Coordinates of C-alpha atoms in Angstrom, one line a residue:
Chain A
G1 CA 76.7 -3.1 82.3
E2 CA 75.4 0.1 83.7
D3 CA 72.1 0.0 85.4
V4 CA 70.8 1.4 88.6
E5 CA 67.2 0.6 89.6
Q6 CA 64.9 2.1 92.2
S7 CA 61.2 1.7 93.1
L8 CA 59.4 4.8 91.8
F9 CA 57.1 5.7 94.7
L10 CA 57.0 5.5 98.5
S11 CA 54.3 6.9 100.8
V12 CA 54.9 7.1 104.6
R13 CA 53.2 8.7 107.6
E14 CA 55.0 11.6 109.3
G15 CA 57.1 10.3 112.2
D16 CA 57.6 6.8 110.7
S17 CA 60.8 5.6 109.1
S18 CA 61.2 5.6 105.4
V19 CA 63.4 3.0 103.5
I20 CA 64.3 3.7 99.9
N21 CA 65.9 0.8 98.0
C22 CA 68.3 0.7 95.1
T23 CA 70.0 -2.1 93.2
Y24 CA 73.0 -1.7 90.9
T25 CA 74.7 -4.0 88.5
D26 CA 78.3 -2.8 88.2
S27 CA 80.6 -4.6 90.6
S28 CA 83.4 -2.1 89.9
S29 CA 81.5 0.7 91.7
T30 CA 83.6 2.8 93.9
Y31 CA 81.1 5.1 95.6
L32 CA 77.4 5.0 96.0
Y33 CA 75.4 8.1 96.6
W34 CA 72.1 9.4 97.7
Y35 CA 70.8 12.7 96.3
K36 CA 67.6 14.6 97.1
Q37 CA 65.7 16.7 94.6
E38 CA 62.9 19.0 95.6
P39 CA 60.6 20.5 93.0
G40 CA 62.3 23.0 90.7
A41 CA 65.7 22.5 92.4
G42 CA 69.0 20.9 91.6
L43 CA 70.3 17.8 93.4
Q44 CA 71.3 17.9 97.0
L45 CA 73.9 15.4 98.2
L46 CA 72.6 13.6 101.2
T47 CA 75.2 11.0 101.9
Y48 CA 77.5 8.5 100.2
I49 CA 79.2 5.3 101.0
F50 CA 82.4 3.7 99.7
S51 CA 81.9 0.3 98.2
N52 CA 84.0 -1.5 100.8
M53 CA 81.8 -0.3 103.6
D54 CA 78.6 -2.0 104.9
M55 CA 76.9 0.9 106.7
K56 CA 77.1 4.6 107.3
Q57 CA 75.0 6.7 109.7
D58 CA 74.6 10.4 109.5
Q59 CA 72.0 11.9 111.9
R60 CA 68.6 10.7 110.7
L61 CA 70.1 8.9 107.7
T62 CA 71.4 5.3 107.6
V63 CA 72.8 3.8 104.5
L64 CA 73.2 0.0 104.2
L65 CA 75.1 -1.7 101.5
N66 CA 74.9 -5.3 100.6
K67 CA 77.7 -5.9 98.2
K68 CA 76.8 -9.5 97.5
D69 CA 73.3 -8.6 96.4
K70 CA 74.4 -5.2 95.0
H71 CA 71.7 -3.6 97.1
L72 CA 71.8 -0.2 98.6
S73 CA 69.2 1.3 101.0
L74 CA 68.6 4.7 102.6
R75 CA 66.7 4.8 105.8
I76 CA 65.3 8.1 107.0
A77 CA 64.3 8.1 110.7
D78 CA 61.4 10.2 112.0
T79 CA 60.4 11.2 108.5
Q80 CA 59.0 14.8 108.2
T81 CA 56.9 16.6 105.6
G82 CA 60.1 18.4 104.6
D83 CA 61.5 15.1 103.5
S84 CA 59.0 14.9 100.7
A85 CA 61.1 14.9 97.5
I86 CA 62.6 12.6 94.9
Y87 CA 65.6 10.6 96.0
F88 CA 68.2 9.4 93.6
C89 CA 70.6 6.6 94.0
A90 CA 73.8 6.9 92.0
E91 CA 77.0 5.0 91.5
S92 CA 80.4 5.9 90.2
K93 CA 83.0 3.5 88.8
V94 CA 86.7 3.0 88.9
G95 CA 88.3 5.2 86.3
G96 CA 84.9 6.9 85.6
Y97 CA 86.2 10.4 86.2
N98 CA 83.2 11.6 88.1
K99 CA 80.6 10.0 85.8
L100 CA 77.6 9.2 87.9
I101 CA 75.0 6.7 86.8
F102 CA 71.7 7.5 88.3
G103 CA 68.6 5.5 89.1
A104 CA 65.2 6.8 88.0
G105 CA 64.5 8.3 91.4
T106 CA 62.0 7.4 94.2
R107 CA 59.3 9.9 94.9
L108 CA 58.8 10.0 98.7
A109 CA 55.4 11.4 99.9
V110 CA 55.1 12.1 103.6
H111 CA 51.5 12.5 104.9
P112 CA 50.2 13.5 108.3
Chain B
K1 CA 81.5 29.1 100.7
A2 CA 79.2 29.8 97.7
G3 CA 77.7 26.8 96.0
V4 CA 77.6 25.9 92.3
T5 CA 76.0 28.6 90.3
Q6 CA 74.4 28.2 86.8
T7 CA 73.2 30.9 84.5
P8 CA 70.7 31.5 83.1
R9 CA 68.2 29.6 85.2
Y10 CA 65.6 29.5 82.4
L11 CA 65.9 29.7 78.6
I12 CA 63.4 29.5 75.8
K13 CA 64.7 28.8 72.3
T14 CA 63.4 27.6 69.0
R15 CA 64.4 24.6 66.9
G16 CA 67.5 25.1 65.0
Q17 CA 69.0 27.8 67.3
Q18 CA 72.0 27.2 69.5
V19 CA 72.4 27.9 73.2
T20 CA 75.2 28.3 75.7
L21 CA 74.9 27.5 79.4
S22 CA 77.3 28.6 82.0
C23 CA 78.5 27.0 85.3
S24 CA 80.7 28.4 88.0
P25 CA 82.0 25.7 90.4
I26 CA 82.6 25.9 94.1
S27 CA 85.8 27.8 94.8
G28 CA 88.7 25.5 94.8
H29 CA 86.9 22.8 92.7
R30 CA 88.6 22.0 89.4
S31 CA 86.2 19.4 88.0
V32 CA 82.9 20.3 86.4
S33 CA 80.5 17.7 85.1
W34 CA 77.3 18.3 83.1
Y35 CA 74.1 16.2 83.2
Q36 CA 70.8 16.3 81.3
Q37 CA 67.6 15.5 83.2
T38 CA 64.4 14.7 81.3
P39 CA 61.2 12.9 82.4
G40 CA 61.8 10.1 79.9
Q41 CA 65.5 9.5 80.2
G42 CA 66.2 10.6 83.7
L43 CA 69.6 11.9 84.6
Q44 CA 72.3 11.3 82.0
F45 CA 75.9 12.2 82.0
L46 CA 77.1 14.6 79.3
F47 CA 80.8 15.2 79.9
E48 CA 83.3 16.1 82.6
Y49 CA 86.1 18.7 82.5
F50 CA 89.2 19.0 84.7
S51 CA 91.9 21.6 84.2
E52 CA 90.4 22.7 80.9
T53 CA 90.5 19.1 79.5
Q54 CA 87.6 16.8 78.8
R55 CA 88.2 13.6 80.7
N56 CA 85.0 11.7 80.1
K57 CA 82.1 11.9 77.7
G58 CA 78.6 10.4 77.7
N59 CA 76.6 9.1 74.7
F60 CA 75.3 12.4 73.3
P61 CA 75.6 13.6 69.7
G62 CA 78.3 16.1 68.6
R63 CA 75.8 18.9 68.8
F64 CA 76.5 18.9 72.6
S65 CA 79.9 20.4 73.4
G66 CA 81.6 22.0 76.3
R67 CA 84.7 23.7 77.5
Q68 CA 86.3 24.8 80.7
F69 CA 88.3 28.0 81.4
S70 CA 91.4 28.5 83.4
N71 CA 89.3 29.7 86.4
S72 CA 87.4 26.3 86.2
R73 CA 84.2 27.9 85.0
S74 CA 82.6 25.8 82.3
E75 CA 80.2 26.3 79.5
M76 CA 78.2 23.9 77.5
N77 CA 76.8 24.5 74.0
V78 CA 74.0 22.9 72.1
S79 CA 73.8 23.6 68.5
T80 CA 70.9 23.1 66.1
L81 CA 68.4 22.6 68.9
E82 CA 65.8 19.9 68.7
L83 CA 62.5 19.6 70.6
G84 CA 64.0 16.7 72.5
D85 CA 66.7 18.9 73.9
S86 CA 64.2 20.4 76.3
A87 CA 65.5 19.5 79.7
L88 CA 67.0 20.6 83.0
Y89 CA 70.7 20.8 82.5
L90 CA 72.6 20.3 85.7
C91 CA 76.2 21.1 86.4
A92 CA 78.2 19.6 89.3
S93 CA 81.6 20.5 90.7
S94 CA 84.2 18.5 92.7
L95 CA 87.8 18.8 93.6
G96 CA 88.6 16.4 90.8
T97 CA 92.1 15.5 92.1
S98 CA 91.4 11.9 92.9
G99 CA 91.6 11.0 89.2
D100 CA 88.8 8.6 89.8
T101 CA 85.8 9.9 91.5
D102 CA 85.0 12.3 94.3
T103 CA 82.0 13.9 95.9
Q104 CA 80.1 16.1 93.5
Y105 CA 77.9 19.1 94.4
F106 CA 75.2 20.2 92.0
G107 CA 73.9 23.6 91.0
P108 CA 70.2 24.5 90.6
G109 CA 70.2 23.8 86.9
T110 CA 69.2 25.6 83.8
R111 CA 65.7 24.8 82.5
L112 CA 65.9 24.8 78.6
T113 CA 62.7 24.8 76.6
V114 CA 62.9 24.3 72.9
L115 CA 59.8 25.4 70.9

């Protein structure tokens, strides 16, 4: 089936690390994505990982994929107030022709 | 390189009317996908076009339709608008040549309000 789940809210202190979690159910997923959405804006692609990888690092962002548990996480190091936004996890499937299945989004609030 | 552009950015319509939204993909991208974002249902896939052909379609009624032109620009149309069609409509473009999936880049969206 098609289902991507995320926790809805995360609050962190500026300078700390944030970890946003996501679980997916479809084992035929090919790519898993993290998008960021700021108020009134579209979706900004942050990073993605191919489903045969375990980890990907891109500057302050680290993506971990546990295929056995179908669990994906996004770690943001040294979180800043500008990181406050909604973060969406999404998966695509083999033969899906670019159809992305999104989670509900995690609202990240960064406070001083 | 310019990003994905969508016009108009905001629209207000009344029930029963129809609306056309436009999306211009990143130069060189041939695939355009459309998504609807609402507070209740989240982000849902509408359809995807590649080389003027619809390759995939989500679970939306026939009132939602789209097309793609030879320059890869795409339009989506919603006929007989209902209050529940109020949403942010997002367009995404990608190279589209993998035949499977590739990285999609989103536009800023069109905010449609149906009164």
